Each structure stands twice: as structure tokens, then as C-alpha cells.
PDB file of C-alpha atoms in Angstrom:
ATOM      1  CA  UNK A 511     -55.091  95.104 254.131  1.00  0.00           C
ATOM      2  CA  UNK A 512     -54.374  91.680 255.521  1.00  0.00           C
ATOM      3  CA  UNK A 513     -54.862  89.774 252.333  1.00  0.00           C
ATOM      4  CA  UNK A 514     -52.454  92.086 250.539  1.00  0.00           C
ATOM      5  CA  UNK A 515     -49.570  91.578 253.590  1.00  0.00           C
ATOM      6  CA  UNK A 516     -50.029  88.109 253.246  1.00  0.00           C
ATOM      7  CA  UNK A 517     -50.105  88.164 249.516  1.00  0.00           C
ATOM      8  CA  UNK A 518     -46.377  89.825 249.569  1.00  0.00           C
ATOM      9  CA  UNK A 519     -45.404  87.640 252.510  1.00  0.00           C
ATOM     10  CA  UNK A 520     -45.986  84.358 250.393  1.00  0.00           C
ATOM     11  CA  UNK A 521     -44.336  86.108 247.853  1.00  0.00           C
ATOM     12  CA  UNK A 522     -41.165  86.274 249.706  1.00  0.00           C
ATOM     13  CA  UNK A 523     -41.922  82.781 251.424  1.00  0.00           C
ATOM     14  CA  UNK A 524     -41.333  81.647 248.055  1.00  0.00           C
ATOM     15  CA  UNK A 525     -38.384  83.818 247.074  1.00  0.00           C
ATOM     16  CA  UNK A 526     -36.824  82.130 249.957  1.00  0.00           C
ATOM     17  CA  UNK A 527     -37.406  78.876 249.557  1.00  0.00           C
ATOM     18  CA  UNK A 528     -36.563  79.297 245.521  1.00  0.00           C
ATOM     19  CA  UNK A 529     -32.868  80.945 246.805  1.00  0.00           C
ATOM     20  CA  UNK A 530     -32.684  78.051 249.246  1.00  0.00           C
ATOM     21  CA  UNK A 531     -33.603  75.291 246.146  1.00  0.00           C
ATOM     22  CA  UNK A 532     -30.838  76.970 243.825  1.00  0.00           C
ATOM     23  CA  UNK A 533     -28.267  77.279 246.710  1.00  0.00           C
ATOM     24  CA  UNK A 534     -28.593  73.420 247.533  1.00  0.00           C
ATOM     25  CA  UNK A 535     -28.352  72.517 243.836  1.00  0.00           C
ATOM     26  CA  UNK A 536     -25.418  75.123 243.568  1.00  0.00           C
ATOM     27  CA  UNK A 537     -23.685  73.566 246.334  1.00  0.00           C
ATOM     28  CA  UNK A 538     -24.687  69.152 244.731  1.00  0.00           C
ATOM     29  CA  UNK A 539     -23.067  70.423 241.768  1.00  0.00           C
ATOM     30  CA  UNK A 540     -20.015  71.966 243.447  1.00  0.00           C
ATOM     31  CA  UNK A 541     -19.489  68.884 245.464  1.00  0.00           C
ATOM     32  CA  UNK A 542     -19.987  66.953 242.411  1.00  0.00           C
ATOM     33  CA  UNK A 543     -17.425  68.688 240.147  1.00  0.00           C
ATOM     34  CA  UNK A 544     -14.331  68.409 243.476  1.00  0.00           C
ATOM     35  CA  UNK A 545     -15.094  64.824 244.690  1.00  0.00           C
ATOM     36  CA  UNK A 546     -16.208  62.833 241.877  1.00  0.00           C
ATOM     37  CA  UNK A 547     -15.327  64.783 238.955  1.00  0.00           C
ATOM     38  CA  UNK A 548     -12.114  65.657 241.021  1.00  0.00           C
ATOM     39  CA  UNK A 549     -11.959  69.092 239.664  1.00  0.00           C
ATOM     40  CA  UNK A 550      -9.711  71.462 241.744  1.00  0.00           C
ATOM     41  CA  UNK A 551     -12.278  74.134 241.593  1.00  0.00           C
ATOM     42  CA  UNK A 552     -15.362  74.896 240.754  1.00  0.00           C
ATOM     43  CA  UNK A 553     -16.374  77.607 237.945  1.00  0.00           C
ATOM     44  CA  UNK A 554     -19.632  78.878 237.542  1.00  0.00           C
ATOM     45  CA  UNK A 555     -20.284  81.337 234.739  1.00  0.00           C
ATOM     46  CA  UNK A 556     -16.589  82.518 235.188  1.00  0.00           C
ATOM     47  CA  UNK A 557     -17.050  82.896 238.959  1.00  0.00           C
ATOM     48  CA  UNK A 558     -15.562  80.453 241.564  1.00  0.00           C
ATOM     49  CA  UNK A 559     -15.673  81.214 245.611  1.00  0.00           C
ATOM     50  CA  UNK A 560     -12.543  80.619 247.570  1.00  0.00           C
ATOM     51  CA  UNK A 561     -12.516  80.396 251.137  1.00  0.00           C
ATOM     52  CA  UNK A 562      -9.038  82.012 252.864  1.00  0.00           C
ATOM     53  CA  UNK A 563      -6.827  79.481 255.027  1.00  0.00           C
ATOM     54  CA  UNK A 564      -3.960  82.035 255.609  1.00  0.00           C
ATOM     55  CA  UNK A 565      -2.966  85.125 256.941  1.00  0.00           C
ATOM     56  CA  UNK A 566      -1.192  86.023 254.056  1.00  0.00           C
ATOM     57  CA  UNK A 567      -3.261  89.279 252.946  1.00  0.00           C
ATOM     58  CA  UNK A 568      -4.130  90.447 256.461  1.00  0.00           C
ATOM     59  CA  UNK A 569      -5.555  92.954 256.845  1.00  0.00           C
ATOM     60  CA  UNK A 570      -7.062  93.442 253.043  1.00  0.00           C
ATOM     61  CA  UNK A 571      -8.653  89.920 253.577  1.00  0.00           C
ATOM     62  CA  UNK A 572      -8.458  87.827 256.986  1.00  0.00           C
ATOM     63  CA  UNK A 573      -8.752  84.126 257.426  1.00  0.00           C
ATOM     64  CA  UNK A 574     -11.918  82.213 256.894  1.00  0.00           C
ATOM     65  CA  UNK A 575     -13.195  85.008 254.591  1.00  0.00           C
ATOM     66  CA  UNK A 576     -15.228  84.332 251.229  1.00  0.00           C
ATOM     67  CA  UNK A 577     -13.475  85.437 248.230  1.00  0.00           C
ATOM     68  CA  UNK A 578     -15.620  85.767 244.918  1.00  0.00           C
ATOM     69  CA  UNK A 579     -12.996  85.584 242.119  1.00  0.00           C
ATOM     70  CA  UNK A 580     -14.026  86.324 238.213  1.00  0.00           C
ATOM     71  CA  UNK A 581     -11.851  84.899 235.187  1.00  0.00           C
ATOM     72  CA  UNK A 582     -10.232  87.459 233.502  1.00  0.00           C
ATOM     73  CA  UNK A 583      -6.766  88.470 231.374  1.00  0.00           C
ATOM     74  CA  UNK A 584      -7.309  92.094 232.391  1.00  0.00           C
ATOM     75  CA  UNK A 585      -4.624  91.778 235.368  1.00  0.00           C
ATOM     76  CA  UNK A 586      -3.142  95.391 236.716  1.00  0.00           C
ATOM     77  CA  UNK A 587      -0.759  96.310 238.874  1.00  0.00           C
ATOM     78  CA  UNK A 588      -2.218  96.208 242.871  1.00  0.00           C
ATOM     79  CA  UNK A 589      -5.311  93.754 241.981  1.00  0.00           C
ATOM     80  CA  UNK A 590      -5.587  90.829 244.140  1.00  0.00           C
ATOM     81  CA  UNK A 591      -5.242  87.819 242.307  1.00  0.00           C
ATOM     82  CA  UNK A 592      -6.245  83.906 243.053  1.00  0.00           C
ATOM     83  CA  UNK A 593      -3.461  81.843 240.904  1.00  0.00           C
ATOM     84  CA  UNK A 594      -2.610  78.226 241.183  1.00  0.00           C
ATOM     85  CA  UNK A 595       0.804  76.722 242.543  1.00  0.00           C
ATOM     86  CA  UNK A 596       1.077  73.147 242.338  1.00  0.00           C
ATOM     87  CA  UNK A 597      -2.163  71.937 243.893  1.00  0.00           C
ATOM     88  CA  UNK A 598      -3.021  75.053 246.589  1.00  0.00           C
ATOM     89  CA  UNK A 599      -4.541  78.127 245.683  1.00  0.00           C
ATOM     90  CA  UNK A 600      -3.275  81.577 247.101  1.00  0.00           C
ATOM     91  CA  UNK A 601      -4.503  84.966 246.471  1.00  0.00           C
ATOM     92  CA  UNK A 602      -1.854  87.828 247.268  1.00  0.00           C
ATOM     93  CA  UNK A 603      -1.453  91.150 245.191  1.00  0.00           C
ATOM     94  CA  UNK A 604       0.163  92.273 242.174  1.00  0.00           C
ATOM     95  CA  UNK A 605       3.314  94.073 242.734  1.00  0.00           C
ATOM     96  CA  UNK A 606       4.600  94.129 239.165  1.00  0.00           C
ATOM     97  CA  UNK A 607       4.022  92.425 235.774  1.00  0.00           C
ATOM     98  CA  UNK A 608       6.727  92.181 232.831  1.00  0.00           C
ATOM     99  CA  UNK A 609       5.001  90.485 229.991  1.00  0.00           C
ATOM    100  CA  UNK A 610       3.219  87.291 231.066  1.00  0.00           C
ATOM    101  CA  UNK A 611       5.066  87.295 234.179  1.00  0.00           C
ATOM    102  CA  UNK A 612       3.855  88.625 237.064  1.00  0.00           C
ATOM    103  CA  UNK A 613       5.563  88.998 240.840  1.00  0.00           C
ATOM    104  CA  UNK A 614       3.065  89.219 243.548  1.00  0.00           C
ATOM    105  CA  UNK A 615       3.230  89.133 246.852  1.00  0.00           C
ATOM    106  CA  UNK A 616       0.660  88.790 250.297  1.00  0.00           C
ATOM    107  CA  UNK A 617      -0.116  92.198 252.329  1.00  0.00           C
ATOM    108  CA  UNK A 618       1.717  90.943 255.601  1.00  0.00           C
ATOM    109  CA  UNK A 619       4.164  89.183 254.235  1.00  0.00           C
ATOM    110  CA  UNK A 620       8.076  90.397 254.234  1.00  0.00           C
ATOM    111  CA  UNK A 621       9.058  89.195 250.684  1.00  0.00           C
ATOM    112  CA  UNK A 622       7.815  88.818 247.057  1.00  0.00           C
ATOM    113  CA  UNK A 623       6.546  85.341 245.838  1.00  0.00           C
ATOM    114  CA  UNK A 624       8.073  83.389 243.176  1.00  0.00           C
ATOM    115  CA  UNK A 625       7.169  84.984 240.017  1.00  0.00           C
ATOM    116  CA  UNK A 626       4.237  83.244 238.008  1.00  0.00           C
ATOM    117  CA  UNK A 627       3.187  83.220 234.572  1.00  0.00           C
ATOM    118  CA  UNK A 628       0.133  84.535 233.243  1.00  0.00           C
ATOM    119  CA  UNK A 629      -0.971  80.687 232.775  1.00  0.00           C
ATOM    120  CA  UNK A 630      -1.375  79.879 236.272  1.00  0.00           C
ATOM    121  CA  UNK A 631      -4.036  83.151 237.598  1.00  0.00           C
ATOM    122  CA  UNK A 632      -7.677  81.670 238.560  1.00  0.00           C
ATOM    123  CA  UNK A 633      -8.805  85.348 238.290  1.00  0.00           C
ATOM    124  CA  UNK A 634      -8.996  88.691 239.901  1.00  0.00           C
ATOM    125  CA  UNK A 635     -10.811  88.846 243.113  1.00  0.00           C
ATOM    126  CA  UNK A 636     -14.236  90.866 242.933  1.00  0.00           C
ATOM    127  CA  UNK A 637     -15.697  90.739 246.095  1.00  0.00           C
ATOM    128  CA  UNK A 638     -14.364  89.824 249.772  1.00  0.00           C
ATOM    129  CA  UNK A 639     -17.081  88.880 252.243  1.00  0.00           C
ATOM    130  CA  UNK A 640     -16.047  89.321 256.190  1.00  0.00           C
ATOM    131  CA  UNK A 641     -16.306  85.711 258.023  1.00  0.00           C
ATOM    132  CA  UNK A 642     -18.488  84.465 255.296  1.00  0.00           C
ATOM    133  CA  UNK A 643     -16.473  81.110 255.523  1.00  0.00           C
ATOM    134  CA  UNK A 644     -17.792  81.025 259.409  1.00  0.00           C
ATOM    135  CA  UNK A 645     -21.657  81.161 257.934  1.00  0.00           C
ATOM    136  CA  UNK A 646     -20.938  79.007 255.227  1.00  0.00           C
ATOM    137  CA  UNK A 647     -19.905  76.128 257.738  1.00  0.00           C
ATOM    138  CA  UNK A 648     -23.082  77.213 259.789  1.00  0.00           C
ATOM    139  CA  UNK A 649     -25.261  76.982 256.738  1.00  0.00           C
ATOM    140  CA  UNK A 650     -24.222  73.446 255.247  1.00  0.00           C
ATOM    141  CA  UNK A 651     -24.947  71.455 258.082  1.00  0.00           C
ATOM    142  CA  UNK A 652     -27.925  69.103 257.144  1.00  0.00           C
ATOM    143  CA  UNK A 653     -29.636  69.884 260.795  1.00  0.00           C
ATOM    144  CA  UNK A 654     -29.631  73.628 259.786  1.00  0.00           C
ATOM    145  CA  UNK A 655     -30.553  73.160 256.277  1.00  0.00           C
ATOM    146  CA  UNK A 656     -33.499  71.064 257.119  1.00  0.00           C
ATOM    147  CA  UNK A 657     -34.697  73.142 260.123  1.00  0.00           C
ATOM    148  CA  UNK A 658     -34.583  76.299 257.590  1.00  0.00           C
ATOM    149  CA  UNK A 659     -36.159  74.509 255.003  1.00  0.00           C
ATOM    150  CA  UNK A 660     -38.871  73.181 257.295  1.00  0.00           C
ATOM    151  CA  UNK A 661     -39.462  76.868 259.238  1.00  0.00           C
ATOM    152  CA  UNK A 662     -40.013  78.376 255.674  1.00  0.00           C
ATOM    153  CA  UNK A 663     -43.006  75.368 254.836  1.00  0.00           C
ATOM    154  CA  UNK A 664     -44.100  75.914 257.867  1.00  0.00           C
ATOM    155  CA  UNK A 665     -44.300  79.590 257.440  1.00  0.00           C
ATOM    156  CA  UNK A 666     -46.005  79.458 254.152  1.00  0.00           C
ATOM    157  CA  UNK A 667     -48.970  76.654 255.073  1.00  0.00           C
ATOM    158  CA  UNK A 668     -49.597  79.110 258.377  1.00  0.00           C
ATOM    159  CA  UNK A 669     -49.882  82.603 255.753  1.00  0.00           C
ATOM    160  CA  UNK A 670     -51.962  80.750 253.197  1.00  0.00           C
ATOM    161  CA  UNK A 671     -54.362  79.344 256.146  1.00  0.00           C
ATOM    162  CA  UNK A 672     -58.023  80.864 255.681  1.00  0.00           C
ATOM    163  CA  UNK A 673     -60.147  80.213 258.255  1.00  0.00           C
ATOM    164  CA  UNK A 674     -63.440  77.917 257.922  1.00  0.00           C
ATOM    165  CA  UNK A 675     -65.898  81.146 258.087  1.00  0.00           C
ATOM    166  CA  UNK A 676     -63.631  83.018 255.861  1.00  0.00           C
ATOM    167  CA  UNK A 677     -63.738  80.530 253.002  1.00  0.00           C
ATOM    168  CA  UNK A 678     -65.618  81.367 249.768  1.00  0.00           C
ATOM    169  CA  UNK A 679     -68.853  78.849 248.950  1.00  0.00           C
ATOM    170  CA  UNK A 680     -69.099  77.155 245.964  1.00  0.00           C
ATOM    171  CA  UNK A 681     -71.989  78.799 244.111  1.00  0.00           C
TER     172      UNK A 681
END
């Protein structure tokens, strides 16, 4: 029974550490593509991850929330949109679209935006997850990154330790 728990334990030892690998890569590439590529955002199969700086859309989405937005043209009255204006981002609502122009506006705010073209939307916001910018600050520093990295090794050496009189003999 204790071979078989430690079996699935490595297992997910090295689920882990493979979601840790493709996170760090994830995150080389998306600090490649902003500061040396000096792209203003960073796409990934159509998805791009916005973190929220304003209280505009309080209390749909608060400050220093995750946003995952998706590229699409299939924009409807009431989605949240992410759009470009000069060189900031902002994600407010749809509150009515005539052709390819669109009027949107935040949740708290008092009045409408300036109306946009079609041109300028990033995409349609998927997914909104709570404080996520708060653990993505957490998570970047290179002391916790390392200490998580090293805690998973660490964890994998001491479930694929077999004791000396446990061992199988050569035949």
C-alpha cells in the first residue's frame, strides 16, 4: 500500500514541478515579448492576462484582480471588454454598439466613455480571478520561486528514498 501512495505522490511531485517549469517559461517569454520586444501585451493562443489598476468596474471586478481576456469579434451588449486607448488598457462594459462603434462604460462610474471602434477591443473578458494580482506578486519573487522549487526536489528525493534493507539485490 505504501509503494502505490508513493507511486501517485511522485506522480504529482512531478505534475508540480512540470506546472512550475511551464509557468517560469510562460512568464521568460512574457517578459521577453513587453521589455525587449516592447510589445504592449502579451498574447498567448488568443489569451492575454490583465491585472486591474482601477476601480472602475467595482464591484463586477475590484482592483488588483486577474482578468483572463480571449480575442474575439463576437462583442454583445453587457460583456466586459479589455480595449486599448492610447497606451493604457481599460476593461469596462458594453452599454451599446451601432456598427463598429461601441459606447461602454465602467460599473461605478457616473458617465459613458468615449465611444471606440471595433479596432481598438483586446477581447472579451472570460474569467475574473479575486486578488489573483496579490498572489501573482507573491509568486514571482525569485526567493519564493526558488524555495518552491527546492521544497518540491526535496520532496521527491525523500518519496523515492528506499531504504538499504529494502533494496532489491542484483541477481
Amino acid at each position: 500500500m505504501l509503494k502505490y501512495l508513493n507511486k501517485i505522490f511522485q506522480i504529482f511531485i512531478d505534475i508540480l514541478i512540470f506546472i512550475i517549469t511551464l509557468l517560469v517559461f510562460l512568464s521568460l517569454y512574457n517578459m521577453i515579448s513587453i521589455k525587449v520586444l516592447h510589445k504592449n501585451q502579451n498574447n498567448i493562443f488568443g489569451i492575454t492576462i490583465f491585472e486591474i489598476v482601477s476601480g472602475s468596474m467595482e464591484p463586477t471586478i475590484n482592483v488588483k484582480d486577474l482578468i483572463v481576456v480571449s480575442q474575439t469579434d463576437k462583442i454583445k451588449e453587457n460583456d466586459i471588454i479589455t480595449y486599448r486607448d492610447n497606451n493604457d488598457f481599460i476593461t469596462h462594459r458594453v452599454i451599446k454598439i451601432e456598427g463598429d462603434i461601441l459606447a461602454t462604460k465602467g460599473d461605478s462610474n457616473n458617465s459613458t466613455d468615449t465611444k471606440i471602434n471595433k479596432s481598438k477591443i483586446v477581447g472579451k473578458v472570460l474569467l475574473i480571478i479575486p486578488k489573483g494580482g496579490i498572489i501573482r506578486e507573491i509568486l514571482i519573487k525569485p526567493k519564493v520561486i526558488i524555495s518552491i522549487v527546492i521544497t518540491l526536489i526535496l520532496f521527491s528525493l525523500c518519496s523515492s528514498y528506499i531504504p538499504k534493507n529494502k533494496r532489491e539485490k542484483p541477481e
